[in-house]
Short mmCIF file of N, CA and C in Angstrom, two decimals:
data_model
loop_
_atom_site.label_atom_id
_atom_site.label_comp_id
_atom_site.label_asym_id
_atom_site.label_seq_id
_atom_site.Cartn_x
_atom_site.Cartn_y
_atom_site.Cartn_z
N UNK Y 25 129.82 122.29 109.24
CA UNK Y 25 129.26 121.18 108.69
C UNK Y 25 130.26 120.56 107.95
N UNK Y 26 130.55 119.43 108.21
CA UNK Y 26 131.64 118.77 107.13
C UNK Y 26 130.82 118.49 106.03
N UNK Y 27 131.84 118.65 104.93
CA UNK Y 27 131.60 118.45 104.04
C UNK Y 27 131.54 116.96 103.70
N UNK Y 28 130.53 116.29 102.40
CA UNK Y 28 130.59 114.81 102.27
C UNK Y 28 131.81 114.96 101.61
N UNK Y 29 132.39 113.21 101.76
CA UNK Y 29 133.45 112.93 100.90
C UNK Y 29 133.09 112.53 99.34
N UNK Y 30 131.46 112.22 99.63
CA UNK Y 30 131.00 111.03 98.40
C UNK Y 30 131.27 112.64 96.95
N UNK Y 31 130.94 112.07 95.86
CA UNK Y 31 131.22 112.73 94.88
C UNK Y 31 129.47 113.42 94.09
N UNK Y 32 129.69 114.02 94.02
CA UNK Y 32 128.46 114.83 93.73
C UNK Y 32 127.05 113.51 92.90
N UNK Y 33 127.89 113.14 92.09
CA UNK Y 33 126.93 111.59 91.49
C UNK Y 33 126.54 110.91 92.37
N UNK Y 34 127.42 110.13 93.25
CA UNK Y 34 126.95 109.36 93.95
C UNK Y 34 126.30 109.81 94.95
N UNK Y 35 126.16 110.83 95.63
CA UNK Y 35 125.01 111.55 96.65
C UNK Y 35 123.98 111.89 95.60
N UNK Y 36 123.65 112.37 94.34
CA UNK Y 36 122.34 112.47 93.51
C UNK Y 36 121.83 110.99 93.68
N UNK Y 37 122.40 109.99 93.36
CA UNK Y 37 121.67 108.25 93.01
C UNK Y 37 121.58 108.25 94.32
N UNK Y 38 122.34 108.01 95.21
CA UNK Y 38 121.45 107.90 96.64
C UNK Y 38 120.28 109.04 97.60
N UNK Y 39 120.50 109.90 96.88
CA UNK Y 39 119.02 110.72 97.41
C UNK Y 39 117.62 110.21 96.47
N UNK Y 40 118.11 109.79 95.13
CA UNK Y 40 117.18 109.71 94.26
C UNK Y 40 116.44 108.04 94.95
N UNK Y 41 117.66 107.31 94.88
CA UNK Y 41 116.95 105.93 95.41
C UNK Y 41 115.95 106.16 96.78
N UNK Y 42 116.18 107.14 97.70
CA UNK Y 42 115.77 107.24 98.80
C UNK Y 42 114.22 107.22 98.74
N UNK Y 43 114.18 108.63 97.43
CA UNK Y 43 113.21 109.35 97.65
C UNK Y 43 112.25 109.08 96.53
N UNK Y 44 112.72 108.27 95.26
CA UNK Y 44 111.86 108.32 93.85
C UNK Y 44 110.64 107.53 94.74
N UNK Y 45 110.74 106.26 95.06
CA UNK Y 45 109.74 105.96 95.18
C UNK Y 45 108.73 106.14 96.06
N UNK Y 46 109.02 107.20 96.89
CA UNK Y 46 108.43 107.99 97.64
C UNK Y 46 106.99 109.31 97.26
N UNK Y 47 105.34 108.79 97.57
CA UNK Y 47 104.94 109.74 97.03
C UNK Y 47 105.47 111.13 97.13
N UNK Y 48 105.54 111.97 96.28
CA UNK Y 48 106.10 113.27 96.42
C UNK Y 48 107.54 113.38 96.42
N UNK Y 49 108.60 112.43 96.18
CA UNK Y 49 109.60 111.69 96.17
C UNK Y 49 110.52 112.50 95.03
N UNK Y 50 109.53 112.70 94.15
CA UNK Y 50 110.86 113.10 92.82
C UNK Y 50 110.77 114.98 93.03
N UNK Y 51 109.18 115.16 93.58
CA UNK Y 51 109.62 116.42 94.40
C UNK Y 51 110.24 117.04 95.24
N UNK Y 52 110.38 115.69 96.59
CA UNK Y 52 111.64 116.72 96.84
C UNK Y 52 112.84 115.99 96.99
N UNK Y 53 113.54 115.51 96.00
CA UNK Y 53 114.60 115.28 95.25
C UNK Y 53 114.98 116.55 94.77
N UNK Y 54 113.86 116.91 93.24
CA UNK Y 54 114.08 118.52 93.36
C UNK Y 54 114.20 119.34 93.87
N UNK Y 55 113.62 119.89 94.64
CA UNK Y 55 113.54 120.59 96.26
C UNK Y 55 115.36 120.63 96.32
N UNK Y 56 116.01 119.64 96.92
CA UNK Y 56 116.83 119.10 97.68
C UNK Y 56 118.64 120.06 96.55
N UNK Y 57 117.87 118.71 95.55
CA UNK Y 57 118.77 119.30 93.91
C UNK Y 57 118.95 121.36 93.79
N UNK Y 58 118.01 121.70 94.11
CA UNK Y 58 117.62 123.35 93.77
C UNK Y 58 118.79 123.71 95.11
N UNK Y 59 119.12 123.11 96.13
CA UNK Y 59 119.61 123.52 97.53
C UNK Y 59 120.83 123.23 97.14
N UNK Y 60 120.83 121.89 96.69
CA UNK Y 60 122.36 121.42 96.11
C UNK Y 60 122.80 123.41 94.96
N UNK Y 61 122.51 123.09 93.87
CA UNK Y 61 122.67 123.61 92.70
C UNK Y 61 121.33 125.08 92.89
N UNK Y 62 121.42 126.36 93.42
CA UNK Y 62 120.50 127.18 93.39
C UNK Y 62 119.89 127.86 91.98
N UNK Y 63 120.78 127.92 91.32
CA UNK Y 63 120.25 128.25 89.84
C UNK Y 63 119.43 127.24 89.09
N UNK Y 64 119.62 125.86 89.48
CA UNK Y 64 118.68 125.02 88.97
C UNK Y 64 116.94 125.48 89.43
N UNK Y 65 116.73 125.93 90.63
CA UNK Y 65 115.67 125.76 91.10
C UNK Y 65 114.90 126.86 90.04
N UNK Y 66 115.66 128.05 89.54
CA UNK Y 66 115.00 129.20 89.20
C UNK Y 66 114.00 128.98 87.80
N UNK Y 67 114.03 127.60 87.46
CA UNK Y 67 112.94 127.48 86.14
C UNK Y 67 111.32 126.80 87.07
N UNK Y 68 111.49 126.20 88.17
CA UNK Y 68 110.74 125.33 88.57
C UNK Y 68 110.45 123.96 88.09
N UNK Y 69 111.46 123.40 87.41
CA UNK Y 69 111.67 122.12 86.73
C UNK Y 69 111.51 120.96 87.51
N UNK Y 70 110.92 120.02 87.48
CA UNK Y 70 111.02 118.77 88.26
C UNK Y 70 111.63 117.58 87.82
N UNK Y 71 112.61 116.75 88.58
CA UNK Y 71 112.99 115.65 88.04
C UNK Y 71 112.11 114.24 87.72
N UNK Y 72 111.83 113.97 86.70
CA UNK Y 72 110.96 113.10 86.40
C UNK Y 72 111.78 111.56 86.71
N UNK Y 73 112.89 111.13 85.97
CA UNK Y 73 113.71 110.28 85.92
C UNK Y 73 115.13 110.26 85.95
N UNK Y 74 116.07 110.11 86.99
CA UNK Y 74 117.52 109.93 87.31
C UNK Y 74 117.98 108.66 87.38
N UNK Y 75 118.98 108.45 86.51
CA UNK Y 75 119.43 107.02 86.65
C UNK Y 75 120.77 107.51 85.66
N UNK Y 76 122.22 106.63 86.06
CA UNK Y 76 123.25 106.73 85.23
C UNK Y 76 123.07 107.27 83.99
N UNK Y 77 123.29 108.28 83.07
CA UNK Y 77 123.63 108.01 82.09
C UNK Y 77 122.17 108.37 81.60
N UNK Y 78 121.44 109.22 81.98
CA UNK Y 78 119.65 109.49 81.83
C UNK Y 78 119.04 110.33 82.47
N UNK Y 79 118.76 111.39 81.91
CA UNK Y 79 117.62 112.26 82.88
C UNK Y 79 116.09 112.36 82.01
N UNK Y 80 115.32 113.02 82.63
CA UNK Y 80 114.01 113.21 82.24
C UNK Y 80 113.55 113.90 83.15
N UNK Y 81 113.33 115.77 82.71
CA UNK Y 81 112.73 116.63 83.67
C UNK Y 81 111.66 117.22 82.96
N UNK Y 82 110.98 117.65 84.06
CA UNK Y 82 109.45 118.15 83.32
C UNK Y 82 109.86 119.97 83.46
N UNK Y 83 108.89 120.58 83.02
CA UNK Y 83 108.83 122.34 82.68
C UNK Y 83 107.27 122.45 82.60
N UNK Y 84 106.41 123.05 83.79
CA UNK Y 84 104.99 123.61 83.45
C UNK Y 84 105.38 124.66 82.74
N UNK Y 85 104.22 125.02 82.07
CA UNK Y 85 104.64 126.36 80.95
C UNK Y 85 103.28 127.29 82.29
N UNK Y 86 104.03 128.47 82.34
CA UNK Y 86 103.64 129.25 83.18
C UNK Y 86 104.31 130.56 83.24
N UNK Y 87 103.50 131.87 83.50
CA UNK Y 87 103.90 133.13 82.97
C UNK Y 87 105.12 133.20 83.58
N UNK Y 88 106.05 132.73 84.34
CA UNK Y 88 107.15 132.85 85.61
C UNK Y 88 108.26 132.33 84.40
N UNK Y 89 108.27 131.60 83.44
CA UNK Y 89 109.42 131.38 82.14
C UNK Y 89 109.02 131.55 80.93
N UNK Y 90 108.03 132.59 80.71
CA UNK Y 90 107.17 132.67 79.34
C UNK Y 90 108.12 134.29 78.55
N UNK Y 91 107.88 134.54 77.86
CA UNK Y 91 108.67 135.47 77.13
C UNK Y 91 107.32 136.68 76.78
N UNK Y 92 107.98 137.36 75.69
CA UNK Y 92 106.71 138.46 75.64
C UNK Y 92 105.97 138.20 73.87
N UNK Y 93 106.44 136.99 73.88
CA UNK Y 93 105.49 136.10 72.80
C UNK Y 93 104.52 135.54 72.85
N UNK Y 94 103.90 134.94 73.93
CA UNK Y 94 103.51 134.30 74.77
C UNK Y 94 103.62 132.58 74.55
N UNK Y 95 105.18 132.39 74.54
CA UNK Y 95 105.92 131.07 74.76
C UNK Y 95 106.92 130.84 75.70
N UNK Y 96 107.61 130.05 76.05
CA UNK Y 96 108.51 129.87 76.70
C UNK Y 96 109.58 130.63 76.64
N UNK Y 97 110.56 130.91 77.36
CA UNK Y 97 111.55 132.28 77.41
C UNK Y 97 112.65 130.66 77.19
N UNK Y 98 113.33 131.27 75.77
CA UNK Y 98 114.82 130.96 75.24
C UNK Y 98 115.53 130.32 76.36
N UNK Y 99 115.74 131.26 77.72
CA UNK Y 99 116.77 130.42 78.33
C UNK Y 99 116.48 129.81 79.15
N UNK Y 100 115.16 130.08 79.56
CA UNK Y 100 114.31 128.88 80.86
C UNK Y 100 114.93 127.81 79.54
N UNK Y 101 114.68 127.36 78.52
CA UNK Y 101 114.55 126.05 78.05
C UNK Y 101 116.11 126.10 77.74
N UNK Y 102 117.34 126.65 77.72
CA UNK Y 102 118.70 126.56 77.39
C UNK Y 102 118.90 126.00 78.95
N UNK Y 103 118.49 126.64 79.76
CA UNK Y 103 118.55 125.62 81.38
C UNK Y 103 118.22 124.43 81.96
N UNK Y 104 116.82 124.46 81.43
CA UNK Y 104 116.32 123.33 81.32
C UNK Y 104 117.28 121.98 80.46
N UNK Y 105 117.68 122.01 79.34
CA UNK Y 105 118.58 120.86 78.53
C UNK Y 105 119.06 121.52 79.76
N UNK Y 106 120.50 122.63 80.10
CA UNK Y 106 121.37 121.77 80.48
C UNK Y 106 120.99 121.21 81.61
N UNK Y 107 120.12 121.33 82.50
CA UNK Y 107 120.05 120.53 83.43
C UNK Y 107 119.78 119.10 82.71
N UNK Y 108 118.85 118.31 82.03
CA UNK Y 108 119.09 116.89 81.66
C UNK Y 108 120.41 116.93 81.47
N UNK Y 109 120.97 117.36 80.74
CA UNK Y 109 122.43 116.79 80.01
C UNK Y 109 123.57 116.55 81.31
N UNK Y 110 123.08 117.82 82.83
CA UNK Y 110 123.88 118.16 83.84
C UNK Y 110 123.66 116.52 84.47
N UNK Y 111 122.25 116.34 84.56
CA UNK Y 111 122.02 115.28 85.47
C UNK Y 111 122.65 113.92 84.91
N UNK Y 112 122.44 113.36 83.52
CA UNK Y 112 122.59 112.57 83.05
C UNK Y 112 123.81 112.16 82.86
N UNK Y 113 125.00 113.14 83.07
CA UNK Y 113 126.24 113.05 82.77
C UNK Y 113 127.00 112.99 84.50
N UNK Y 114 126.76 113.80 85.29
CA UNK Y 114 126.93 113.25 86.57
C UNK Y 114 126.93 112.28 87.25
N UNK Y 115 125.16 111.42 86.96
CA UNK Y 115 124.82 110.82 87.07
C UNK Y 115 125.54 109.24 87.08
N UNK Y 116 126.57 109.40 85.59
CA UNK Y 116 127.19 108.45 85.32
C UNK Y 116 128.77 108.70 85.88
N UNK Y 117 129.08 109.48 86.39
CA UNK Y 117 130.22 109.63 86.57
C UNK Y 117 130.84 108.91 87.58
N UNK Y 118 132.15 108.53 87.21
CA UNK Y 118 132.82 108.06 88.08
C UNK Y 118 133.44 108.43 89.42
N UNK Y 119 133.08 108.21 90.86
CA UNK Y 119 133.71 109.33 91.86
C UNK Y 119 134.93 109.57 91.43
N UNK Y 120 135.61 109.06 91.01
CA UNK Y 120 136.64 109.61 90.64
C UNK Y 120 137.10 110.74 89.28
N UNK Y 121 135.81 111.38 88.85
CA UNK Y 121 136.23 112.06 87.59
C UNK Y 121 135.00 113.43 88.41
N UNK Y 122 135.51 114.54 87.87
CA UNK Y 122 134.61 115.48 88.02
C UNK Y 122 134.57 115.97 85.99
N UNK Y 123 133.35 117.12 86.11
CA UNK Y 123 132.60 117.54 85.11
C UNK Y 123 132.90 119.25 85.46
N UNK Y 124 132.96 119.92 84.06
CA UNK Y 124 131.98 121.35 84.51
C UNK Y 124 131.85 121.27 83.05
N UNK Y 125 130.69 122.43 82.78
CA UNK Y 125 130.19 122.82 81.82
C UNK Y 125 130.88 123.46 81.33
N UNK Y 126 131.41 123.75 79.72
CA UNK Y 126 132.39 124.82 79.35
C UNK Y 126 131.56 125.57 77.83
N UNK Y 127 130.36 124.83 77.41
CA UNK Y 127 129.60 125.27 76.50
C UNK Y 127 128.28 124.60 76.39
N UNK Y 128 127.98 125.73 75.89
CA UNK Y 128 126.23 125.52 75.01
C UNK Y 128 125.42 126.16 74.14
N UNK Y 129 124.88 125.07 73.10
CA UNK Y 129 124.44 125.32 72.12
C UNK Y 129 123.26 124.70 71.91
N UNK Y 130 122.00 126.00 71.80
CA UNK Y 130 120.70 125.29 71.89
C UNK Y 130 120.27 125.56 70.25
N UNK Y 131 119.44 125.04 69.94
CA UNK Y 131 119.17 125.56 68.69
C UNK Y 131 116.98 125.05 69.04
N UNK Y 132 116.50 126.52 68.64
CA UNK Y 132 114.77 126.38 68.56
C UNK Y 132 114.48 126.03 67.66
N UNK Y 133 113.63 125.06 67.21
CA UNK Y 133 112.86 124.44 66.77
C UNK Y 133 111.27 125.21 66.26
N UNK Y 134 110.45 125.53 67.86
CA UNK Y 134 109.19 126.04 67.50
C UNK Y 134 108.89 126.61 68.80
N UNK Y 135 108.36 127.17 68.50
CA UNK Y 135 107.66 128.26 70.03
C UNK Y 135 106.72 126.94 71.03
N UNK Y 136 107.86 127.34 72.14
CA UNK Y 136 107.37 126.17 72.97
C UNK Y 136 106.20 126.50 73.99
N UNK Y 137 105.34 125.45 74.14
CA UNK Y 137 103.95 126.04 74.95
C UNK Y 137 103.82 124.96 75.46
N UNK Y 138 102.78 124.92 76.79
CA UNK Y 138 102.61 123.68 77.32
C UNK Y 138 103.23 123.16 78.07
N UNK Y 139 103.20 121.65 78.36
CA UNK Y 139 104.09 120.78 79.17
C UNK Y 139 105.36 120.59 78.73
N UNK Y 140 106.52 120.43 79.07
CA UNK Y 140 107.96 120.42 78.18
C UNK Y 140 108.80 119.08 78.69
N UNK Y 141 108.93 118.16 78.28
CA UNK Y 141 109.62 117.06 78.76
C UNK Y 141 111.32 117.27 78.01
N UNK Y 142 113.06 117.51 78.84
CA UNK Y 142 113.72 117.41 78.51
C UNK Y 142 114.47 115.76 78.91
N UNK Y 143 115.10 115.11 77.58
CA UNK Y 143 115.59 114.20 77.99
C UNK Y 143 117.08 113.82 77.24
N UNK Y 144 117.97 113.32 78.65
CA UNK Y 144 119.35 113.20 78.03
C UNK Y 144 119.56 111.92 78.14
N UNK Y 145 120.39 111.21 77.48
CA UNK Y 145 121.15 110.40 77.87
C UNK Y 145 122.78 109.56 77.28
N UNK Y 146 123.34 109.45 78.09
CA UNK Y 146 124.74 109.58 77.36
C UNK Y 146 125.62 108.68 78.43
N UNK Y 147 126.99 108.48 77.61
CA UNK Y 147 127.49 107.22 78.10
C UNK Y 147 129.04 108.42 78.26
N UNK Y 148 129.67 107.49 79.49
CA UNK Y 148 130.51 108.38 79.55
C UNK Y 148 132.75 107.47 79.17
N UNK Y 149 133.01 108.10 78.61
CA UNK Y 149 133.88 107.76 77.43
C UNK Y 149 135.32 107.58 78.03
N UNK Y 150 136.28 107.03 78.04
CA UNK Y 150 137.19 106.77 78.90
C UNK Y 150 137.99 108.29 79.01
N UNK Y 151 138.77 108.27 79.97
CA UNK Y 151 139.04 109.77 81.15
C UNK Y 151 140.40 109.49 81.30
N UNK Y 152 141.64 110.17 80.64
CA UNK Y 152 142.70 109.65 81.09
C UNK Y 152 143.24 110.88 81.91
N UNK Y 153 143.46 112.29 81.10
CA UNK Y 153 143.27 113.20 81.12
C UNK Y 153 142.34 114.05 81.07
N UNK Y 154 142.14 115.90 80.92
CA UNK Y 154 140.80 116.17 80.48
C UNK Y 154 140.70 116.40 79.30
N UNK Y 155 139.23 116.21 78.73
CA UNK Y 155 138.89 115.97 77.70
C UNK Y 155 137.47 116.43 77.22
N UNK Y 156 137.07 117.06 76.29
CA UNK Y 156 135.61 117.52 76.07
C UNK Y 156 134.52 116.53 75.81
N UNK Y 157 133.48 116.80 76.38
CA UNK Y 157 132.48 115.38 75.75
C UNK Y 157 130.89 116.38 75.72
N UNK Y 158 130.24 116.03 74.80
CA UNK Y 158 129.43 116.25 74.64
C UNK Y 158 128.43 115.58 74.97
N UNK Y 159 127.14 116.52 75.11
CA UNK Y 159 126.12 116.05 75.99
C UNK Y 159 124.31 116.49 75.47
N UNK Y 160 123.70 115.59 74.72
CA UNK Y 160 122.55 116.69 73.79
C UNK Y 160 121.22 116.05 74.44
N UNK Y 161 120.45 116.70 74.98
CA UNK Y 161 119.15 116.87 75.20
C UNK Y 161 118.25 117.26 73.99
N UNK Y 162 116.89 116.48 74.63
CA UNK Y 162 115.62 117.20 73.51
C UNK Y 162 114.64 117.33 74.44
N UNK Y 163 114.11 118.24 74.04
CA UNK Y 163 112.91 118.83 74.76
C UNK Y 163 112.04 118.99 73.47
N UNK Y 164 110.56 118.44 74.40
CA UNK Y 164 109.61 117.92 73.58
C UNK Y 164 108.25 118.46 74.35
N UNK Y 165 107.42 118.93 73.37
CA UNK Y 165 106.08 119.63 73.54
C UNK Y 165 105.61 117.97 74.01
N UNK Y 166 103.80 118.63 74.34
CA UNK Y 166 103.09 117.77 75.03
C UNK Y 166 102.72 116.85 74.19
N UNK Y 167 103.09 117.13 72.21
CA UNK Y 167 102.25 116.34 71.16
C UNK Y 167 103.63 115.69 70.82
N UNK Y 168 104.95 115.43 71.16
CA UNK Y 168 105.85 114.87 71.07
C UNK Y 168 106.51 115.61 70.05
N UNK Y 169 106.40 117.08 69.76
CA UNK Y 169 107.47 117.80 69.14
C UNK Y 169 108.37 118.05 69.72
N UNK Y 170 109.56 118.02 68.81
CA UNK Y 170 110.55 118.50 69.15
C UNK Y 170 111.27 120.34 69.00
N UNK Y 171 111.09 120.87 70.50
CA UNK Y 171 110.99 122.15 70.55
C UNK Y 171 112.04 123.20 70.69
N UNK Y 172 113.24 122.22 71.24
CA UNK Y 172 114.53 122.55 71.70
C UNK Y 172 115.49 121.31 71.11
N UNK Y 173 116.63 121.54 70.99
CA UNK Y 173 117.98 120.60 71.13
C UNK Y 173 119.24 121.59 71.82
N UNK Y 174 119.25 120.90 72.81
CA UNK Y 174 120.67 121.78 73.43
C UNK Y 174 122.01 120.54 73.87
N UNK Y 175 122.63 121.14 72.97
CA UNK Y 175 124.20 120.63 72.51
C UNK Y 175 125.19 121.42 73.80
N UNK Y 176 125.40 120.13 75.22
CA UNK Y 176 126.01 120.81 76.22
C UNK Y 176 127.45 120.07 76.06
N UNK Y 177 128.87 120.84 76.00
CA UNK Y 177 129.96 120.74 76.62
C UNK Y 177 130.34 121.25 77.56
N UNK Y 178 130.64 119.50 78.50
CA UNK Y 178 131.37 119.12 79.21
C UNK Y 178 132.44 118.93 79.00
N UNK Y 179 133.66 119.42 80.17
CA UNK Y 179 135.49 119.47 80.35
C UNK Y 179 135.12 118.06 81.57
N UNK Y 180 135.34 116.91 80.90
CA UNK Y 180 136.19 115.04 82.06
C UNK Y 180 137.03 115.99 82.38
N UNK Y 181 137.62 115.52 83.67
CA UNK Y 181 138.87 115.29 84.15
C UNK Y 181 138.95 114.32 85.51
N UNK Y 182 139.84 113.64 85.87
CA UNK Y 182 140.24 113.12 86.60
C UNK Y 182 140.02 114.01 87.90
N UNK Y 183 139.89 114.00 89.27
CA UNK Y 183 139.59 114.82 90.28
C UNK Y 183 141.45 115.24 90.79
N UNK Y 184 141.04 115.87 91.55
CA UNK Y 184 143.05 116.63 92.40
C UNK Y 184 142.74 115.39 92.63
N UNK Y 185 142.22 114.59 93.51
CA UNK Y 185 142.83 113.84 94.65
C UNK Y 185 142.78 112.54 93.60
N UNK Y 186 142.73 111.97 92.66
CA UNK Y 186 142.97 111.13 91.65
C UNK Y 186 144.32 111.56 90.75
N UNK Y 187 144.79 112.86 90.91
CA UNK Y 187 145.93 112.99 89.58
C UNK Y 187 147.24 113.11 90.59
N UNK Y 188 146.67 113.62 92.10
CA UNK Y 188 147.92 113.99 92.90
C UNK Y 188 148.33 112.62 93.62
N UNK Y 189 147.52 111.08 93.23
CA UNK Y 189 147.70 109.89 93.11
C UNK Y 189 148.41 108.84 92.80
N UNK Y 190 148.28 109.86 90.85
CA UNK Y 190 148.29 108.92 89.81
C UNK Y 190 150.11 108.91 89.38
#
């Protein structure tokens, strides 16, 4: 199978534009995202909103993501936060840029229970050579309380094709 020449952000934006208006489209988008990035599917989160520089992702509280304290496991929260930062960032990247996660810092504010929403917003700085860029995600419970904040450190750099033509 031939590999697409589109950037990941371009592919995801196109998929979201086609699927999100349809009934169940967000769930289908999330399923396909999980096929592209298998570990992403491990917590069973659903993408609610996706636009360049913005993502909202929902996680339902269920046994599969719980810890021994009857709350959502710390690593599930970290995964949720990383997912929302990655979508916001990748969705905003120009095709000639790439990103890779190089660090993740999560601050847990309170036990996470019930329906959770992770939201990230970001802008893309000028990228000439490789740079570090922090994208933050707030994870809130149904009451609107912040249960965790994720700070993802992304390495942004020009793609190989871009650097070889420069």
